[in-house]
Each structure stands twice: as structure tokens, then as C-alpha cells.
Coordinates of C-alpha atoms and ligand atoms in Angstrom, one line a residue:
X15 CA 18.5 -14.9 -8.8
X16 CA 18.7 -11.5 -7.2
X17 CA 15.2 -10.9 -8.5
X18 CA 13.9 -13.9 -6.6
X19 CA 15.7 -13.0 -3.5
X20 CA 14.1 -9.6 -3.6
X21 CA 10.7 -11.1 -4.0
X22 CA 11.3 -13.5 -1.1
X23 CA 12.4 -10.5 1.0
X24 CA 9.2 -8.7 0.1
X25 CA 7.0 -11.7 0.8
X26 CA 8.7 -12.2 4.1
X27 CA 8.0 -8.6 5.0
X28 CA 4.3 -9.1 4.0
X29 CA 4.2 -12.2 6.2
X30 CA 5.7 -10.3 9.1
X31 CA 3.0 -7.6 8.7
X32 CA 0.2 -10.0 8.5
X33 CA 1.0 -12.9 10.9
X34 CA 1.2 -12.8 14.7
X35 CA 4.8 -12.3 15.8
X36 CA 5.2 -15.8 17.3
X37 CA 3.8 -17.5 14.2
X38 CA 6.1 -15.5 12.0
X39 CA 9.2 -16.0 14.1
X40 CA 8.7 -19.7 14.4
X41 CA 8.1 -20.4 10.7
X42 CA 9.6 -17.7 8.6
X43 CA 12.1 -15.6 10.5
X44 CA 14.9 -18.0 9.9
X45 CA 14.4 -18.5 6.2
X46 CA 16.6 -15.8 4.7
X47 CA 18.0 -16.9 1.4
X48 CA 16.6 -18.4 -1.7
X49 CA 18.6 -21.5 -2.2
X50 CA 18.1 -22.0 -5.9
X51 CA 15.6 -21.7 -8.7
X52 CA 14.9 -24.4 -11.2
X53 CA 12.1 -24.6 -13.8
X54 CA 10.0 -21.9 -12.0
X55 CA 10.4 -23.6 -8.7
X56 CA 12.0 -21.5 -6.0
X57 CA 13.7 -23.5 -3.2
X58 CA 13.7 -22.3 0.4
X59 CA 15.5 -23.9 3.3
X60 CA 13.6 -24.5 6.5
X61 CA 15.6 -25.2 9.7
X62 CA 14.0 -28.7 10.2
X63 CA 11.4 -31.1 8.9
X64 CA 8.8 -30.2 11.5
X65 CA 8.7 -26.5 10.3
X66 CA 8.9 -27.7 6.7
X67 CA 5.8 -29.8 7.1
X68 CA 3.9 -27.0 9.1
X69 CA 4.7 -24.5 6.3
X70 CA 3.5 -27.0 3.7
X71 CA 0.3 -27.8 5.5
X72 CA -0.7 -24.3 6.5
X73 CA 1.1 -21.6 4.5
X74 CA 2.4 -23.0 1.2
X75 CA -0.7 -22.1 -0.9
X76 CA -0.8 -18.7 0.5
X77 CA 2.9 -18.2 -0.2
X78 CA 2.4 -19.3 -3.8
X79 CA -0.5 -17.0 -4.3
X80 CA 1.7 -14.1 -3.0
X81 CA 4.5 -15.2 -5.2
X82 CA 2.5 -15.0 -8.3
X83 CA 1.6 -11.4 -7.6
X84 CA 5.1 -10.5 -8.3
X85 CA 5.9 -12.6 -11.4
X86 CA 4.2 -12.7 -14.8
X87 CA 4.8 -16.4 -15.1
X88 CA 3.6 -19.1 -12.7
X89 CA 6.2 -20.0 -10.1
X90 CA 6.0 -22.2 -7.0
X91 CA 7.9 -22.4 -3.8
X92 CA 9.4 -25.6 -2.6
X93 CA 10.5 -26.1 1.0
X94 CA 13.5 -28.3 1.7
X95 CA 15.4 -29.0 4.9
X96 CA 18.9 -28.0 5.7
X97 CA 20.0 -31.6 5.4
X98 CA 18.5 -31.9 1.9
X99 CA 20.2 -28.7 0.9
X100 CA 23.6 -29.9 2.2
X101 CA 23.2 -33.2 0.3
X102 CA 22.5 -31.3 -2.9
X103 CA 25.6 -29.1 -2.4
X104 CA 27.7 -32.2 -1.8
X105 CA 26.5 -33.8 -5.0
X106 CA 27.6 -31.0 -7.2
X107 CA 31.3 -30.5 -6.7
X108 CA 31.3 -26.9 -8.0
X109 CA 27.9 -25.8 -6.9
X110 CA 26.1 -23.6 -9.3
X111 CA 22.9 -21.9 -8.8
X112 CA 20.7 -23.0 -11.5
X113 CA 18.7 -20.3 -13.0
X114 CA 17.2 -21.1 -16.4
X115 CA 18.5 -18.9 -19.2
X116 CA 15.8 -16.5 -20.3
X117 CA 14.3 -17.7 -23.5
X118 CA 15.4 -15.1 -26.0
X119 CA 12.4 -15.8 -28.2
X120 CA 10.1 -15.4 -25.3
X121 CA 7.6 -12.7 -25.7
X122 CA 8.4 -9.1 -24.9
X123 CA 8.5 -8.7 -21.1
X124 CA 6.5 -5.7 -19.8
X125 CA 7.2 -6.1 -16.1
X126 CA 3.5 -5.5 -15.5
X127 CA 1.4 -7.3 -12.9
X128 CA -1.9 -7.9 -14.8
X129 CA -4.0 -7.8 -11.7
X130 CA -3.7 -4.1 -11.5
X131 CA -6.5 -2.8 -13.6
X132 CA -8.8 0.2 -13.7
X133 CA -11.7 -2.1 -12.9
X134 CA -10.3 -3.0 -9.5
X135 CA -9.1 0.5 -8.6
X136 CA -11.7 2.1 -6.3
X137 CA -12.2 5.8 -7.0
X138 CA -13.0 8.4 -4.4
X139 CA -12.3 12.1 -3.8
X140 CA -8.7 11.4 -2.7
X141 CA -7.7 9.9 -6.1
X142 CA -10.3 10.9 -8.6
X143 CA -8.1 13.4 -10.5
X144 CA -5.2 10.9 -10.6
X145 CA -7.6 8.2 -11.8
X146 CA -9.2 10.3 -14.6
X147 CA -5.9 11.6 -15.7
X148 CA -4.5 8.0 -15.9
X149 CA -7.6 6.9 -17.9
X150 CA -7.1 9.7 -20.4
X151 CA -3.4 8.9 -20.8
X152 CA -4.2 5.2 -21.3
X153 CA -6.8 6.2 -23.9
X154 CA -4.5 8.5 -25.9
X155 CA -0.9 7.7 -24.9
X156 CA 1.6 10.5 -25.8
X157 CA -1.1 13.0 -26.5
X158 CA -2.9 14.3 -23.4
X159 CA -0.2 14.6 -20.7
X160 CA 3.4 13.7 -21.1
X161 CA 4.8 12.9 -18.7
X162 CA 2.1 12.0 -16.3
X163 CA 3.6 12.4 -12.9
X164 CA 1.7 10.8 -10.0
X165 CA 2.8 11.5 -6.4
X166 CA 1.6 10.6 -2.9
X167 CA 2.6 8.8 0.3
X168 CA 3.4 5.2 0.4
X169 CA 0.6 2.6 0.0
X170 CA -2.0 4.9 -1.6
X171 CA -2.2 3.2 -5.0
X172 CA 0.5 4.9 -7.2
X173 CA 2.0 1.7 -8.5
X174 CA -1.5 0.2 -8.9
X175 CA -2.7 3.2 -11.0
X176 CA 0.5 3.4 -13.1
X177 CA 0.2 -0.3 -14.0
X178 CA -3.5 0.2 -14.9
X179 CA -2.2 2.5 -17.7
X180 CA 0.1 -0.2 -19.0
X181 CA -2.3 -3.0 -18.8
X182 CA -5.1 -1.0 -20.4
X183 CA -2.9 -0.1 -23.4
X184 CA -1.7 -3.6 -24.0
X185 CA -5.2 -5.0 -23.7
X186 CA -6.3 -2.6 -26.5
X187 CA -3.3 -3.1 -28.7
X188 CA -1.0 -6.1 -28.1
X189 CA 1.6 -4.6 -30.4
X190 CA 2.3 -1.7 -28.1
X191 CA 5.5 -2.1 -26.2
X192 CA 5.0 -1.2 -22.6
X193 CA 7.8 -1.3 -20.0
X194 CA 7.2 -1.0 -16.3
X195 CA 10.3 -0.6 -14.2
X196 CA 11.1 0.3 -10.7
X197 CA 13.7 3.0 -10.4
X198 CA 16.0 0.6 -8.5
X199 CA 15.9 -1.7 -11.4
X200 CA 16.7 1.1 -13.8
X201 CA 19.7 2.1 -11.7
X202 CA 20.9 -1.5 -11.5
X203 CA 20.5 -2.1 -15.3
X204 CA 22.5 1.1 -15.9
X205 CA 25.2 0.1 -13.5
X206 CA 25.5 -3.4 -15.2
X207 CA 25.7 -1.9 -18.6
X208 CA 28.3 0.7 -17.5
X209 CA 30.4 -2.1 -15.8
X210 CA 30.5 -4.1 -19.0
X211 CA 30.8 -0.9 -21.1
X212 CA 28.0 -2.4 -23.3
X213 CA 25.0 -0.2 -23.6
X214 CA 23.3 -1.8 -26.5
X215 CA 20.9 -4.0 -24.6
X216 CA 20.3 -1.2 -22.1
X217 CA 19.4 1.3 -24.7
X218 CA 17.2 -1.2 -26.6
X219 CA 15.3 -2.1 -23.4
X220 CA 14.5 1.5 -22.6
X221 CA 14.3 3.3 -25.9
X222 CA 12.4 0.9 -28.0
X223 CA 9.2 1.3 -26.1
X224 CA 5.9 3.0 -26.7
X225 CA 5.1 3.5 -23.0
X226 CA 7.6 3.8 -20.2
X227 CA 6.4 3.5 -16.7
X228 CA 9.0 4.4 -14.0
X229 CA 8.0 3.8 -10.4
X230 CA 9.4 5.6 -7.4
X231 CA 11.6 8.1 -9.2
X232 CA 12.7 9.6 -5.8
X233 CA 15.2 6.8 -5.7
X234 CA 17.2 8.5 -8.5
X235 CA 18.3 10.9 -5.7
X236 CA 22.1 11.3 -5.7
X237 CA 22.6 8.9 -8.6
X238 CA 24.1 11.4 -11.1
X239 CA 25.1 9.0 -13.8
X240 CA 21.7 7.2 -13.8
X241 CA 20.0 10.6 -13.9
X242 CA 22.0 11.6 -17.0
X243 CA 21.1 8.4 -18.7
X244 CA 17.4 8.8 -17.7
X245 CA 17.5 12.3 -19.0
X246 CA 18.6 11.1 -22.5
X247 CA 15.9 8.4 -22.6
X248 CA 13.3 10.8 -21.4
X249 CA 14.2 13.3 -24.2
X250 CA 14.2 10.6 -26.9
X251 CA 10.8 9.2 -25.9
X252 CA 9.2 12.6 -25.4
X253 CA 10.4 13.8 -28.8
X254 CA 8.8 10.9 -30.5
X255 CA 5.6 11.3 -28.4
X256 CA 6.1 8.1 -26.5
X257 CA 4.2 8.2 -23.3
X258 CA 6.1 8.4 -20.0
X259 CA 4.4 7.9 -16.6
X260 CA 6.4 8.5 -13.4
X261 CA 5.5 8.0 -9.8
X262 CA 7.1 9.6 -6.8
X263 CA 6.6 10.0 -3.0
X264 CA 6.6 13.8 -3.4
X265 CA 6.0 16.6 -5.9
X266 CA 8.8 17.0 -8.5
X267 CA 9.7 20.4 -7.0
X268 CA 10.6 18.7 -3.7
X269 CA 12.7 15.9 -5.1
X270 CA 16.1 15.9 -3.4
X271 CA 19.4 15.7 -5.2
X272 CA 18.0 15.2 -8.6
X273 CA 19.2 17.5 -11.3
X274 CA 16.8 20.4 -12.1
X275 CA 16.7 19.8 -15.8
X276 CA 15.1 16.5 -15.0
X277 CA 12.7 17.7 -12.3
X278 CA 11.6 20.6 -14.4
X279 CA 10.8 18.2 -17.2
X280 CA 8.7 16.1 -14.8
X281 CA 6.5 19.2 -14.6
X282 CA 6.1 19.6 -18.3
X283 CA 3.1 17.3 -18.5
X284 CA 0.6 16.8 -15.7
X285 CA 1.2 16.3 -12.0
X286 CA -1.5 14.7 -10.0
X287 CA -1.5 13.6 -6.4
X288 CA -3.2 10.8 -4.5
X289 CA -4.2 11.4 -0.9
X290 CA -5.5 9.3 2.0
X291 CA -9.0 7.8 1.3
X292 CA -11.8 8.8 3.7
X293 CA -13.8 6.3 5.7
X294 CA -16.5 5.5 3.1
X295 CA -13.8 5.2 0.4
X296 CA -11.9 2.8 2.7
X297 CA -14.9 0.7 3.2
X298 CA -15.5 0.4 -0.6
X299 CA -11.9 -0.6 -1.1
X300 CA -12.3 -3.3 1.5
X301 CA -15.4 -4.6 -0.3
X302 CA -13.6 -4.7 -3.6
X303 CA -10.6 -6.5 -2.0
X304 CA -13.0 -9.0 -0.4
X305 CA -14.6 -9.7 -3.7
X306 CA -11.2 -10.6 -5.1
X307 CA -10.3 -12.8 -2.2
X308 CA -13.4 -14.9 -1.9
X309 CA -16.4 -16.0 -4.0
X310 CA -18.8 -15.1 -1.2
X311 CA -19.0 -11.3 -0.9
X312 CA -21.0 -11.5 2.3
X313 CA -18.5 -13.7 4.0
X314 CA -17.5 -10.8 6.3
X315 CA -20.3 -8.7 7.7
X316 CA -20.3 -5.0 7.0
X317 CA -19.9 -4.1 10.6
X318 CA -16.5 -5.8 10.6
X319 CA -15.4 -4.0 7.4
X320 CA -16.4 -0.7 9.1
X321 CA -14.4 -1.6 12.1
X322 CA -11.3 -2.4 10.0
X323 CA -11.7 0.7 7.9
X324 CA -12.1 2.9 11.0
X325 CA -8.8 1.7 12.5
X326 CA -6.6 1.5 9.4
X327 CA -7.0 5.0 8.2
X328 CA -3.6 5.8 6.9
X329 CA -2.6 3.6 4.0
X330 CA -4.4 1.2 1.7
X331 CA -1.7 -1.4 1.8
X332 CA -2.1 -1.6 5.6
X333 CA -5.9 -1.7 5.2
X334 CA -5.7 -4.5 2.8
X335 CA -3.2 -6.3 5.0
X336 CA -5.6 -6.0 7.9
X337 CA -8.4 -7.5 5.9
X338 CA -6.3 -10.4 4.8
X339 CA -5.2 -11.0 8.3
X340 CA -8.8 -11.2 9.6
X341 CA -9.8 -13.4 6.7
X342 CA -6.9 -15.8 7.3
X343 CA -7.3 -15.9 11.1
X344 CA -11.0 -16.7 10.9
X345 CA -10.9 -19.2 8.1
X346 CA -7.8 -21.0 9.2
X347 CA -9.2 -21.6 12.7
X348 CA -12.8 -21.8 11.6
X349 CA -13.8 -18.9 13.8
X350 CA -16.9 -16.7 13.2
X351 CA -16.4 -13.3 11.7
X352 CA -17.1 -11.2 14.8
X353 CA -15.6 -7.9 16.0
X354 CA -14.0 -9.7 18.9
X355 CA -12.2 -12.2 16.6
X356 CA -11.2 -9.4 14.2
X357 CA -9.8 -7.5 17.1
X358 CA -7.9 -10.6 18.2
X359 CA -6.5 -11.2 14.7
X360 CA -5.4 -7.5 14.5
X361 CA -4.1 -7.3 18.0
X362 CA -0.5 -6.8 17.2
X363 CA -1.1 -4.3 14.4
X364 CA -3.5 -2.3 16.6
X365 CA -1.0 -2.2 19.5
X366 CA 1.7 -0.9 17.3
X367 CA -0.6 1.8 16.0
X368 CA -1.5 2.8 19.5
X369 CA 2.1 3.4 20.3
X370 CA 2.4 6.0 17.7
X371 CA -0.8 7.6 19.0
X372 CA 0.8 7.8 22.5
X373 CA 3.2 10.3 21.1
X374 CA 0.3 12.8 21.2
X375 CA 0.2 14.5 24.5
X376 CA -2.9 13.5 26.3
X377 CA -3.0 17.0 27.7
X378 CA -4.0 18.2 24.2
X379 CA -7.2 16.1 24.4
X380 CA -7.9 17.3 27.9
X381 CA -7.6 20.8 26.6
X382 CA -10.3 20.2 24.0
X383 CA -12.6 18.6 26.6
X384 CA -12.2 21.6 28.9
X385 CA -12.8 24.1 26.2
X386 CA -15.9 22.4 24.8
X387 CA -17.4 21.7 28.2
X388 CA -17.0 25.2 29.5
X389 CA -18.3 26.6 26.2
X390 CA -21.6 24.6 26.6
X391 CA -21.6 25.1 30.4
X392 CA -21.4 21.5 31.4
X393 CA -18.8 19.6 33.5
X394 CA -16.1 17.6 31.8
X395 CA -17.4 14.5 33.6
X396 CA -20.8 15.0 32.1
X397 CA -19.2 15.5 28.7
X398 CA -17.4 12.1 29.1
X399 CA -20.3 10.3 30.7
X400 CA -22.9 8.1 29.0
X401 CA -25.8 10.4 30.0
X402 CA -28.2 10.8 27.1
X403 CA -29.7 14.2 27.8
X404 CA -29.6 16.4 24.7
X405 CA -27.6 19.1 26.7
X406 CA -24.8 16.6 27.0
X407 CA -25.1 14.6 23.8
X408 CA -24.5 17.5 21.4
X409 CA -21.4 18.9 23.1
X410 CA -20.1 15.3 23.3
X411 CA -20.5 14.9 19.6
X412 CA -18.9 18.2 19.0
X413 CA -15.8 17.3 21.0
X414 CA -15.5 13.9 19.2
X415 CA -15.7 15.8 15.9
X416 CA -13.0 18.3 17.1
X417 CA -10.7 15.5 18.3
X418 CA -11.0 13.8 14.9
X419 CA -10.4 17.0 13.0
X420 CA -7.4 18.2 15.1
X421 CA -5.6 15.0 16.0
X422 CA -6.9 12.6 13.4
X423 CA -7.2 10.0 16.2
X424 CA -8.7 6.7 15.2
X425 CA -12.4 6.2 16.0
X426 CA -11.5 3.5 18.4
X427 CA -9.1 5.8 20.3
X428 CA -11.8 8.5 20.5
X429 CA -14.2 5.9 21.8
X430 CA -11.7 5.0 24.5
X431 CA -11.4 8.6 25.6
X432 CA -15.2 8.7 26.0
X433 CA -15.7 6.0 28.5
X434 CA -14.9 3.2 26.1
X435 CA -17.7 3.9 23.7
X436 CA -17.9 1.7 20.6
X437 CA -16.2 3.0 17.5
X438 CA -19.5 3.0 15.6
X439 CA -21.0 5.5 18.0
X440 CA -18.0 7.7 17.4
X441 CA -18.4 7.5 13.6
X442 CA -22.1 8.2 13.9
X443 CA -21.5 11.2 16.2
X444 CA -18.9 12.7 13.9
X445 CA -21.0 12.3 10.8
X446 CA -23.9 13.9 12.7
X447 CA -21.9 17.0 13.4
X448 CA -20.5 17.2 9.9
X449 CA -24.1 17.1 8.6
X450 CA -25.3 19.7 11.1
X451 CA -22.5 22.0 9.9
X452 CA -23.6 21.6 6.4
X453 CA -27.2 22.6 7.0
X454 CA -27.1 24.9 10.0
X455 CA -24.8 27.9 9.5
X456 CA -25.1 29.0 13.2
X457 CA -23.9 25.6 14.4
X458 CA -21.2 25.7 11.8
X459 CA -19.9 29.1 12.9
X460 CA -20.0 28.0 16.6
X461 CA -18.0 24.9 15.9
X462 CA -15.6 26.7 13.7
X463 CA -14.9 29.1 16.5
X464 CA -14.4 26.2 18.9
X465 CA -12.0 24.5 16.5
X466 CA -9.9 27.6 16.5
X467 CA -10.0 27.9 20.3
X468 CA -8.8 24.3 20.5
X469 CA -5.8 25.0 18.4
X470 CA -6.9 24.8 14.7
X471 CA -4.9 27.3 12.6
X472 CA -7.4 30.0 11.5
Ligands
ADP18 P1 2.0 2.9 -3.6 O1 2.6 2.5 -4.9 O2 1.4 4.2 -3.6 O3 2.9 2.7 -2.5 P2 0.4 0.6 -4.2 O4 -0.1 1.0 -5.6 O5 1.4 -0.4 -4.1 O6 0.8 1.9 -3.4 O7 -0.9 0.2 -3.4 C1 -0.8 -0.6 -2.2 C2 -2.0 -1.6 -2.2 O8 -3.2 -0.9 -2.0 C3 -2.1 -2.4 -3.5 O9 -2.4 -3.7 -3.2 C4 -3.2 -1.7 -4.2 O10 -3.9 -2.6 -5.0 C5 -4.1 -1.2 -3.1 N1 -4.8 0.0 -3.5 C6 -4.4 1.3 -3.3 N2 -5.3 2.2 -3.7 C7 -6.3 1.4 -4.2 C8 -7.6 1.8 -4.7 N3 -8.0 3.0 -4.9 N4 -8.4 0.8 -5.0 C9 -8.0 -0.5 -4.9 N5 -6.9 -0.9 -4.3 C10 -6.0 0.1 -4.0
MG19 MG1 4.6 1.9 -5.3

């Protein structure tokens, strides 16, 4: 039951991220608890029949699709009203939540989501090393790098890549026992075993595996008993050349309140990091996600994918969320896929991103504009203007490049600074300068100097 509640909490969070605030608040905010689960049907209680029927007509398919991303077996949501729930409770004098007993004979549970495959993981410079390392490990588990330790910020593909390893191994040999577990789950399993003082099932689950995938190991922080237990399991598996893959939000050396004999072992094998994807990489990811969402790969024009990729530059999960939001908004209301509609669909997300940009002092930008315009002997207003003479265009492109380099502003934001220019102009300008710097060493050294003047650490 707890498992279903956690999934519902996650789905709710996803909905909150992808729906407009008022839509979310009206339909989903009030649905907190999973009422019961019977025969793979998960019951949720809506406040009234009006909301129940709105959810059923507009959102239920989507909810079910989201649900099945979390569970290996097909499950469905069912929405009932408060009154229906009250009736049910009245009928059963001692109300019991009815979760089917897990079938003991049922096949070995891996915890894997089989949609995470190498095929749909898009490779670029930010993740190439992690990807090739994971491939090698999947090809020869226990041999090339043990443990494989993958780290990086949230939403950059660690879980996806780790699960690729498990899915690949099972696909090639169904007899291999793979176990994917989130660190939270490990801690919970251990606590349950300790409470009952019965460790058999626990040990069986974690020690009788060929491949152990442990996600988000940073959550072991401060959990001394679980760490000791994990240490024992680690030693056992490692000794018998069973493959271990670990993910974390930081390098092993920076883990906090985790005993050093564990963190040092994490460094025994191979540590690889995943970084933020660049613009081209983000566009490729969007194309791949679009392929998975729809049968028509040209449904959304490229200019809109560029637009989404230029704004959501931080995290692949957000990027994917933005795409789904645009898809949903335009298909649900039968709108054309235009920049204006995409902007409307993403309004709330973009606004909340701008708030964080505001924390950057605007005086910093002005400083850059002053330095660049005086370097090229033009006025700041010419720099910001739409005048197309070469003497203005080049310095303008240079200042856009510097703003991106130093402040990592979104293309949209830079466009706004320059008299509301379109984000595509900004992307073009920055690429132009990056090219110039590759082929023209004089320009490169000029711009490098300017970067330092504007505050880049030499
Ligand atoms: P993390 O575990 O690092 O927080 P996830 O693995 O959960 O991130 O990734 C978040 C979302 O982004 C997932 O839906 C995942 O499929 C997607 N994703 C991340 N990186 C890639 C990539 N390189 N190619 C395709 N999808 C990706
Ligand atoms: Mg993850």
C-alpha cells in the first residue's frame, strides 16, 4: 500500500509540474490518499462527482499511462466519490485495505522499468563516457568496472542509464538475477527486517543476485545501521564478481555522513559523471521523446522543439515535462503547434524560471554591455539597437556570447535584454561567435580578453 501511495505522490507531483496551477488545484490538489488497491486497480477519492467525471473524461488515460511507468504489471486508477468511499467503509465493519498477497510463485521481481533502454538514451558529450561505461558493464558484468558509480545532478539520466544496464542484461540472459532498488527502499527493507529480527528474506533479496543496482546512494547519509548492512552485501557481491552499479548526486568523495570504508569502495571501480546536455543534445532528446509519445514524428515543428530546448536548459526531466505539456495543451484543445501556443502552455513554468533569473543582478549585464561597447567604440544604445551595420552587429553578437558564457542566461532572456529579439536570433549569434573563435585566432584572443574583463576567472 505504501508503495502505491508513494507512486501516487510522485504522479501528483508530475501533474503539478505539467498542468496549469488552476487545472491542477481544481482536479488533483485535494486527492491525497490512495483509498485501496484491489486486483491491480488503485482507488482514488475525488471530492465530488463533477470532478470525478472531469478527471475521467480528460485525464484518466494519461494518469494510467503515467502509472504504468512505475509498475512492472499493468495497473489502472479508478476514481470514486467521497460518498462511494463512505458507503464502502460502512459495509465492512472492520475495514481492511485490500492489497492482494504477492504471488510467491510469481516470477522474480527486478524492480526495473523496461522502458529505460540504451536505444532510447540519447548520447552527447555530457554523458558519452557514462554511456559507454554502462554499455561495457552491461556487456561484461562483474568484469570491467565494479562498482560502476554514476553521479550527477538531478534529472540528467542517472536512473535511466542504470536501468539500461539491468534491462540489457536480462534481455540477453533471462536467468540473470537483476535487482534495481532505490536507496530509500533498501533502508526501509532493512528497518523492517531489523524490527522483526528476521533477516533471511532481506539477505536473500539482496545477496542472491547477479546484478545489484542501487539508486541515489546519497540517501544512506546518517543511516549507520543500513550502511553497515550495505557494506556486508557489497563485500559479498564484489567477492563473487557480481556487478554493482550505484548512482549518486555527487562524487563518492563528497558523500556526507557515510562511512569512509564504504565511500572508498565506491571508488574502487569506475566513477563517471553526467552533465547538462548542450542545446543540440537537448533538441535530439526532445525528438526522441516525441517519437515515443506520438506516431507522427513531424507533429511538432522543429522551431518549437528548438524553442523548448532553448528555455529548458537545466535538466532533462524538466525538458521532457515541457514537451509533454505543449503536446497535451495543443492536442487537448486542438490548437496548432505554434510558438505562441507553446509559450502559453509553458507560461507558468517559464515564469517560475524567470524568478530565479532575477536573482542575478541586472547591473552585471549592464557591466558587460558597457565593457563591450566601449571596447568596440560604439554606444550601448547602438549595441542594444536593431541596427544592422556590421560595426554594430559583431559587438552585439559578442556581448550575447559573453552573457551566455558568464551568466548562462536562457536564450529567451538574452533576447529580452536586446530589445526583445527572438531567441533564435540569439542562438544564431552565439553560434556564429563560437565558430569565429574556432577559425580566427585574433578574434578568439580578443573575445577571451573581453571575457576576463567582464569577470570570467582567468
Ligand atoms: P536522474 O536519475 O539523474 O535524476 P532520470 O534518469 O530519472 O534522472 O532522468 C529524468 C528523465 O529524463 C527520464 O525521463 C529520462 O528518460 C530522461 N533522460 C535523461 N537523460 C536522457 C537521455 N540522455 N536520453 C533520453 N532521455 C533522457
Ligand atoms: Mg534518479
